[in-house]
Short mmCIF file of C-alpha atoms in Angstrom, two decimals:
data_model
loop_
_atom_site.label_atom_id
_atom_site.label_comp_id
_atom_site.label_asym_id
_atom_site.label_seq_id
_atom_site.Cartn_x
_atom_site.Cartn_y
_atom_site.Cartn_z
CA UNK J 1 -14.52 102.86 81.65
CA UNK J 2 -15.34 104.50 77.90
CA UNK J 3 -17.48 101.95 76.02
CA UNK J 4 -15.65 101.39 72.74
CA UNK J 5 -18.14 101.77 70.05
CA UNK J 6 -15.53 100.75 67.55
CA UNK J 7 -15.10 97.35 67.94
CA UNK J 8 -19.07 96.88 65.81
CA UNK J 9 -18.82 99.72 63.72
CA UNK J 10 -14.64 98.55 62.65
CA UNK J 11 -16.71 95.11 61.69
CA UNK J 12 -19.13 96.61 59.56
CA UNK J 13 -16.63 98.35 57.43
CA UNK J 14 -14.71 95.03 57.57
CA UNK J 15 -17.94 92.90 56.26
CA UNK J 16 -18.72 95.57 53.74
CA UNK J 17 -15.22 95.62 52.69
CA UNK J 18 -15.62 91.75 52.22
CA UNK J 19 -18.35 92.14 49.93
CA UNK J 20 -16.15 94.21 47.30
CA UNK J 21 -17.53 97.35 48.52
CA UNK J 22 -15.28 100.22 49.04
CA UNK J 23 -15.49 101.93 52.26
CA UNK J 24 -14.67 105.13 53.95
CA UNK J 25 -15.28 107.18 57.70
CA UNK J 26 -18.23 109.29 58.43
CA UNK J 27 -18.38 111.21 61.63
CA UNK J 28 -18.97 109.21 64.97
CA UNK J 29 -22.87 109.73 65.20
CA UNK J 30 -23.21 111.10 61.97
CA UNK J 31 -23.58 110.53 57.83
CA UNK J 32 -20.77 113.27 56.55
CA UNK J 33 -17.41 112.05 55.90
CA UNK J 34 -14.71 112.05 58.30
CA UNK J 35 -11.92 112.48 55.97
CA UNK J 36 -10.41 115.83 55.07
CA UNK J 37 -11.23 118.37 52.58
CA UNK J 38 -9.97 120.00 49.41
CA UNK J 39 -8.90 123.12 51.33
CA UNK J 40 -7.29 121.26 54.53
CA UNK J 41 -5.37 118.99 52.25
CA UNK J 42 -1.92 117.97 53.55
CA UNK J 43 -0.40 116.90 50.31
CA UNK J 44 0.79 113.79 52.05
CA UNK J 45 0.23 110.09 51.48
CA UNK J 46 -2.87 109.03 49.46
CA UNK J 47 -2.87 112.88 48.44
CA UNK J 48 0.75 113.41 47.69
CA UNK J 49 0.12 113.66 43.72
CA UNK J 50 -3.01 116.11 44.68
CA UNK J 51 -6.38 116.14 46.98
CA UNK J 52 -8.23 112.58 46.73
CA UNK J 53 -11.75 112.67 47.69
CA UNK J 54 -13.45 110.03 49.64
CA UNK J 55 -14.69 107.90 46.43
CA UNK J 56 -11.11 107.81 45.35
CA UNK J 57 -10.14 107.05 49.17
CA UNK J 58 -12.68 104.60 50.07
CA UNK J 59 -11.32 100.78 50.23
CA UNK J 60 -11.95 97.64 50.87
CA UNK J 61 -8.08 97.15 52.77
CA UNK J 62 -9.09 95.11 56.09
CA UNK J 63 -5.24 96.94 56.86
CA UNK J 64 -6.04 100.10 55.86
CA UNK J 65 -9.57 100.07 57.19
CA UNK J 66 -8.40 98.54 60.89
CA UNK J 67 -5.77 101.73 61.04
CA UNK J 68 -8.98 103.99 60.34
CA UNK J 69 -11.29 102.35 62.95
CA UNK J 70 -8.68 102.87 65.44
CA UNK J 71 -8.63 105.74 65.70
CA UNK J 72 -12.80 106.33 66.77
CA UNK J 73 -15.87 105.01 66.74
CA UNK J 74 -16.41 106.35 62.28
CA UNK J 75 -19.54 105.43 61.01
CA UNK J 76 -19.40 103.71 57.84
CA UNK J 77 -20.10 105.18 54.39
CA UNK J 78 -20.37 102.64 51.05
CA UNK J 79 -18.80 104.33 48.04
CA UNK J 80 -21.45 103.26 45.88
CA UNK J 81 -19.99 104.19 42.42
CA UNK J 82 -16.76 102.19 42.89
CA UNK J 83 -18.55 99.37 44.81
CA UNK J 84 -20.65 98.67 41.52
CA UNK J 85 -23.75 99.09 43.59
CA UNK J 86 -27.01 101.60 43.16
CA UNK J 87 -29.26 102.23 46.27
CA UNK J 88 -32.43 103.15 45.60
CA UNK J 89 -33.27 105.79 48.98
CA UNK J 90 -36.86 105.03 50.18
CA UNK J 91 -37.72 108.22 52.40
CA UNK J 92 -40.02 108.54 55.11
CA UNK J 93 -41.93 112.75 55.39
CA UNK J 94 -40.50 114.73 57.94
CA UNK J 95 -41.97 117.80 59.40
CA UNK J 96 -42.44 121.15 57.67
CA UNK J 97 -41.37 120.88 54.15
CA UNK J 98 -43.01 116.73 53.75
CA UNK J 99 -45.92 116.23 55.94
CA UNK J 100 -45.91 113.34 57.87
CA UNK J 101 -49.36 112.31 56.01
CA UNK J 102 -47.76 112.47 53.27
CA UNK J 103 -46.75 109.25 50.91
CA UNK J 104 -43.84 107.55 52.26
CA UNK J 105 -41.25 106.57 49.71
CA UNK J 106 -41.70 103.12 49.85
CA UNK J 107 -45.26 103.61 48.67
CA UNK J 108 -44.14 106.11 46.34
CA UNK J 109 -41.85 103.19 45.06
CA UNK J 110 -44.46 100.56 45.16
CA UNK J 111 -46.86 102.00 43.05
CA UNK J 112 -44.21 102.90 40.31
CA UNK J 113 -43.52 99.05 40.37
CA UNK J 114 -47.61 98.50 39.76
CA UNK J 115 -47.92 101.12 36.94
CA UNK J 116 -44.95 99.31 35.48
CA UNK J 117 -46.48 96.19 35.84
CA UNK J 118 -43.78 94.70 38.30
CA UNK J 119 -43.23 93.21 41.60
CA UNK J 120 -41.14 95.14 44.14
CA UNK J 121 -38.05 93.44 43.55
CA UNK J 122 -36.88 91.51 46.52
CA UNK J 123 -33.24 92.52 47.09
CA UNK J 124 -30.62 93.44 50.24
CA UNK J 125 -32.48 95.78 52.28
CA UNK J 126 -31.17 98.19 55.13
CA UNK J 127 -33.40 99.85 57.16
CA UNK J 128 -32.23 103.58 57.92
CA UNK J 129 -32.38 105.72 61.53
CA UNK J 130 -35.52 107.44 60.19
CA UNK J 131 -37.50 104.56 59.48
CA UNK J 132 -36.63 104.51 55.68
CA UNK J 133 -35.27 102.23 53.19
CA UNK J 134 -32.02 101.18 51.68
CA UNK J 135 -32.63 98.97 48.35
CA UNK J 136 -29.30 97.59 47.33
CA UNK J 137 -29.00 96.77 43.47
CA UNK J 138 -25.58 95.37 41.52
CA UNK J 139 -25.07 98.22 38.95
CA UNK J 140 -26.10 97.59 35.25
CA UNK J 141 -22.70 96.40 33.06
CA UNK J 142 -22.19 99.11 30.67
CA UNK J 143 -24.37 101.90 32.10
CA UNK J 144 -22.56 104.41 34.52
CA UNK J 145 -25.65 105.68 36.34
CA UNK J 146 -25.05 108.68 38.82
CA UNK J 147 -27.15 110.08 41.50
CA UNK J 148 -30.63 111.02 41.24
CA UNK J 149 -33.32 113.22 43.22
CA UNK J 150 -36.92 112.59 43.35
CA UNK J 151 -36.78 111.07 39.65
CA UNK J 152 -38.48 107.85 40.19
CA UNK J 153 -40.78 109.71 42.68
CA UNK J 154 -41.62 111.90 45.71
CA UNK J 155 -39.11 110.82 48.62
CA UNK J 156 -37.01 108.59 46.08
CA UNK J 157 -33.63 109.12 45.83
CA UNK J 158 -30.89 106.86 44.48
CA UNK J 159 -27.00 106.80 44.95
CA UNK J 160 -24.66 105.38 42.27
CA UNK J 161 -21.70 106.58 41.04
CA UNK J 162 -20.68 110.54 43.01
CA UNK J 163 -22.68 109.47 45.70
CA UNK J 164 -22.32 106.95 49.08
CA UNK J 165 -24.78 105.22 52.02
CA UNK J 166 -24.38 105.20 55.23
CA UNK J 167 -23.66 101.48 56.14
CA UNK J 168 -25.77 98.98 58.01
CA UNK J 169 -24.32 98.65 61.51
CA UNK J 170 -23.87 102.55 61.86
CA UNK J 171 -25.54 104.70 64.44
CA UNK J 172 -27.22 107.96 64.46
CA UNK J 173 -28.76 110.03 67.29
CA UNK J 174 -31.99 108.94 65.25
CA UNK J 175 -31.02 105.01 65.36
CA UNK J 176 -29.25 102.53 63.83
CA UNK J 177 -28.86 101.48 60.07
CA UNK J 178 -30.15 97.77 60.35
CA UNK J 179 -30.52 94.53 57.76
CA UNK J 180 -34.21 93.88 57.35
CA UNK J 181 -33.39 91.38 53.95
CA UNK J 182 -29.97 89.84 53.91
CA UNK J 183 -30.70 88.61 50.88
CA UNK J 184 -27.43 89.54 48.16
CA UNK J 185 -27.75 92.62 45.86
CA UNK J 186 -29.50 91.28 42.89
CA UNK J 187 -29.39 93.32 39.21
CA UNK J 188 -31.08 96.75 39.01
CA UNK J 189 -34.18 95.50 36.74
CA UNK J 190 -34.15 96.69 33.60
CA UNK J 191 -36.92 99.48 33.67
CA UNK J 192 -35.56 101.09 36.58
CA UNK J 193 -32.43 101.40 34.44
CA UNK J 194 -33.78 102.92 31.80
CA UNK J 195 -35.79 105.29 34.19
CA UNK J 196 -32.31 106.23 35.60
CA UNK J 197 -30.66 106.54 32.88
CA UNK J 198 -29.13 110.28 31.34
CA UNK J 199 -32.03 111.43 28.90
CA UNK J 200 -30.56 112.32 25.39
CA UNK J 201 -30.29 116.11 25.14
CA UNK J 202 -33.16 118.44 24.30
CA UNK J 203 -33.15 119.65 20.90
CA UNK J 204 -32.00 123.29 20.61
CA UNK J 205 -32.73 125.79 18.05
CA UNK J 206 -29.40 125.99 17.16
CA UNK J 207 -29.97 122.48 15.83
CA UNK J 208 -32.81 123.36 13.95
CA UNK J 209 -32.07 124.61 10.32
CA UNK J 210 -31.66 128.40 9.91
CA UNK J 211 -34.62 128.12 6.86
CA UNK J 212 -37.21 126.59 9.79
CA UNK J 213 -36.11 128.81 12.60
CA UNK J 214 -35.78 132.44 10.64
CA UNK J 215 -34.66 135.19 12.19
CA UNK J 216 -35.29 134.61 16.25
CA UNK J 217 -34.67 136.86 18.59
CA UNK J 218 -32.34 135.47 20.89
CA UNK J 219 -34.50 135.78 23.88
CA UNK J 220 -36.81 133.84 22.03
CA UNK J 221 -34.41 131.13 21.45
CA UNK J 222 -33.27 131.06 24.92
CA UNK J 223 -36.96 130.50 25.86
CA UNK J 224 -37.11 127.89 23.25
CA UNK J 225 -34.42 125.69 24.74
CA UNK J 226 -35.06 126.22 28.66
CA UNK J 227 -38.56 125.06 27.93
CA UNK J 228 -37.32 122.03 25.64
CA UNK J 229 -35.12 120.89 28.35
CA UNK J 230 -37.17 121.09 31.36
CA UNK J 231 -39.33 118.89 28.83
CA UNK J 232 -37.03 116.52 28.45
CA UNK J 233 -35.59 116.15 32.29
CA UNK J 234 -39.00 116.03 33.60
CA UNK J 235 -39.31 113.07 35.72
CA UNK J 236 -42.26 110.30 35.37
CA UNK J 237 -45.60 111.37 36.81
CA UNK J 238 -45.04 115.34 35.91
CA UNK J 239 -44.52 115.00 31.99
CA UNK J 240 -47.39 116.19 30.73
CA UNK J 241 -47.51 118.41 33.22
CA UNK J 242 -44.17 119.95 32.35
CA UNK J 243 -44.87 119.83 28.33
CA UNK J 244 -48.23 121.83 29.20
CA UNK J 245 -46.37 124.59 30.80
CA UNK J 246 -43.85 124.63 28.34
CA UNK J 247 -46.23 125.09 25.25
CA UNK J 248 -48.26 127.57 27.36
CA UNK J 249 -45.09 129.82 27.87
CA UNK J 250 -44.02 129.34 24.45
CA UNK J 251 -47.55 130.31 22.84
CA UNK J 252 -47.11 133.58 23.74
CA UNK J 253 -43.54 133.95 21.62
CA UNK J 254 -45.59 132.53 18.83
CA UNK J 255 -48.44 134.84 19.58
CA UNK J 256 -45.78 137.86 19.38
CA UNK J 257 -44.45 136.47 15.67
CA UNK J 258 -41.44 135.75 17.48
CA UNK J 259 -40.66 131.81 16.97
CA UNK J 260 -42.88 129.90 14.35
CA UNK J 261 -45.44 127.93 15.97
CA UNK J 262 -44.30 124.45 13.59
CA UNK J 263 -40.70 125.06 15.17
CA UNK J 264 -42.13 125.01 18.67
CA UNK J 265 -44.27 122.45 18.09
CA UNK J 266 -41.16 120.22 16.87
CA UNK J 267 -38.85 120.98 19.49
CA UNK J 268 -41.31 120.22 22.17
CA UNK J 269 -42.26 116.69 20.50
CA UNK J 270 -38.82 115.74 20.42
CA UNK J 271 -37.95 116.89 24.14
CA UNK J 272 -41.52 115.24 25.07
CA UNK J 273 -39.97 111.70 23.39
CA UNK J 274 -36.63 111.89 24.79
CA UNK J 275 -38.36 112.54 28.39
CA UNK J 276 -40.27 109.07 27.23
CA UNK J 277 -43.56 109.95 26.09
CA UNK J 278 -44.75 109.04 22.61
CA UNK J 279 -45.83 110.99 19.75
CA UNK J 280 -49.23 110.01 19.90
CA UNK J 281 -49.00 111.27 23.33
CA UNK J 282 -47.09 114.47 23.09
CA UNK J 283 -48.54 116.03 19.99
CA UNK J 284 -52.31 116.78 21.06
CA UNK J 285 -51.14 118.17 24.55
CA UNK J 286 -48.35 120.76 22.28
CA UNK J 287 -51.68 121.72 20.04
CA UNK J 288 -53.73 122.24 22.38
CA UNK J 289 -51.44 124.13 24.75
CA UNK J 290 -49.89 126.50 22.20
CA UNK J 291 -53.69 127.29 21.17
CA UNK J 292 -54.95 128.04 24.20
CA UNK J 293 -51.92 130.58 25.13
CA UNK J 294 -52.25 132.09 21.19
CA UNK J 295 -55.63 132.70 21.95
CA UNK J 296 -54.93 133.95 25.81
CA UNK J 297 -52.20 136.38 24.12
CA UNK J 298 -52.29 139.80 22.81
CA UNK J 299 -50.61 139.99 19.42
CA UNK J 300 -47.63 141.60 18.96
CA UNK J 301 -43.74 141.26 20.88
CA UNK J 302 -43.57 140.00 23.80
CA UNK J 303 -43.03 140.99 26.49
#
């Protein structure tokens, strides 16, 4: 006789369901969803008035949700948007692209909590089929976060609203998804909110008054706002880094007469602050950057 893996897998939908926390099938064995997509799309039921995906599908029905078990053994994914929820993804390094003596996530995350000067909040905690971490937070009131990649760190991810988790009580050929802290989701702390976020947009020399910015060439200005905003995206630990670059690549326009060096030097500062450094802190590395590639240049357009 078939062992029916659906009996534990139907009961953790039904216990995340019971939290509040929308819910949805992922393939038996597997972390993609099981429902249909876009282009498979019967146009019936739930998708009668148009293709639903599985954040507008996901529920926390105990009816709806027994009629899905049934019918295999799903794995279970958390909508995390609609379930009010952000999970911060601690990673482990795999082979190839992150070596395995590389920093794990989880120490990644750690020392971002010392730098800030915080404990490692203590929170629901789901241990994944690789050997990472799940870090269940309630979702700030009045801040829609979405998804993020690598912003808090190497191997960090998080999951708000666009985005799901694979539930605790699901398998993988890897393992299984298991509570290691049952404590309830407390609120995502304050500073990782404002880590996560959207960053006000880079200023753009179209912003800029025509008197400051003169007659630019418009690859000039397109070189102006790429830089600003890679500025202003860059994530914690590669600011400086990022602004560096930037005023190096930009130094040559200047060098060429092709963007005045003040409007660089302006642009950068303010996509250096809205990435969260200070003044104090952007405006020597913008000097001494833009000298260096003046300097480093040949005068004349550039190339």
């Amino acid at each position: 006789m078939t062992h029916d893996r659906s009996g534990p897998l139907l009961s953790a939908a039904l216990e995340a369901a019971a939290r509040g926390w929308p819910v949805f099938p992922l393939r038996p064995g597997g972390k993609r969803p099981a429902l249909h997509g876009e282009s498979r799309c019967p146009r019936t039921g739930q998708c009668a008035d148009g293709h639903r995906k599985w954040e507008q599908r996901a529920t926390t029905d105990p009816g709806r949700i027994r009629a899905a078990w049934s019918a295999g053994p799903f794995n279970v994914g958390i909508a995390t948007g609609p379930a009010g929820v952000v999970v911060i993804d601690l990673d482990v390094p795999k082979d190839g692209k992150d070596r395995k003596d590389a920093p794990c996530g989880a120490t990644t995350f750690t020392a971002l909590c010392e730098r800030a000067g915080q404990a490692v909040p203590a929170t629901r905690t789901v241990r994944t089929a690789s050997g990472g971490t799940h870090l269940y937070f309630t979702a700030p009131p009045g801040t829609r976060l979405g998804n993020s990649a690598g912003r808090l760190g190497k191997l960090i991810d998080t999951r708000a609203w666009g985005g799901y988790v694979v539930a605790a009580g699901s398998t993988t050929p890897a393992g299984v998804y298991e509570v290691t802290d049952d404590s309830p989701a407390c609120p995502l702390p304050g500073w990782l909110r404002d880590l996560l976020s959207p960053q006000p947009q880079p200023p753009s020399p179209a912003r800029l008054s025509s008197a400051a910015v003169g007659n630019v060439p418009a690859y000039a200005a397109a070189a102006l706002r790429n830089e600003a905003a890679a500025v202003a995206g860059a994530p914690e630990g590669s600011r400086n880094w990022t602004l560096t670059r930037a005023a190096r690549a930009l130094g040559r326009f200047v060098a060429a007469g092709d963007l005045p060096q003040s409007v660089v030097e302006e642009a950068l500062k303010q996509a250096g602050e809205s990435a969260g450094l200070r003044e104090r802190e952007c405006v020597p590395v913008i000097v001494s950057a833009l000298n260096w590639s003046i300097a480093h240049n040949p005068q004349g357009r550039a190339a």
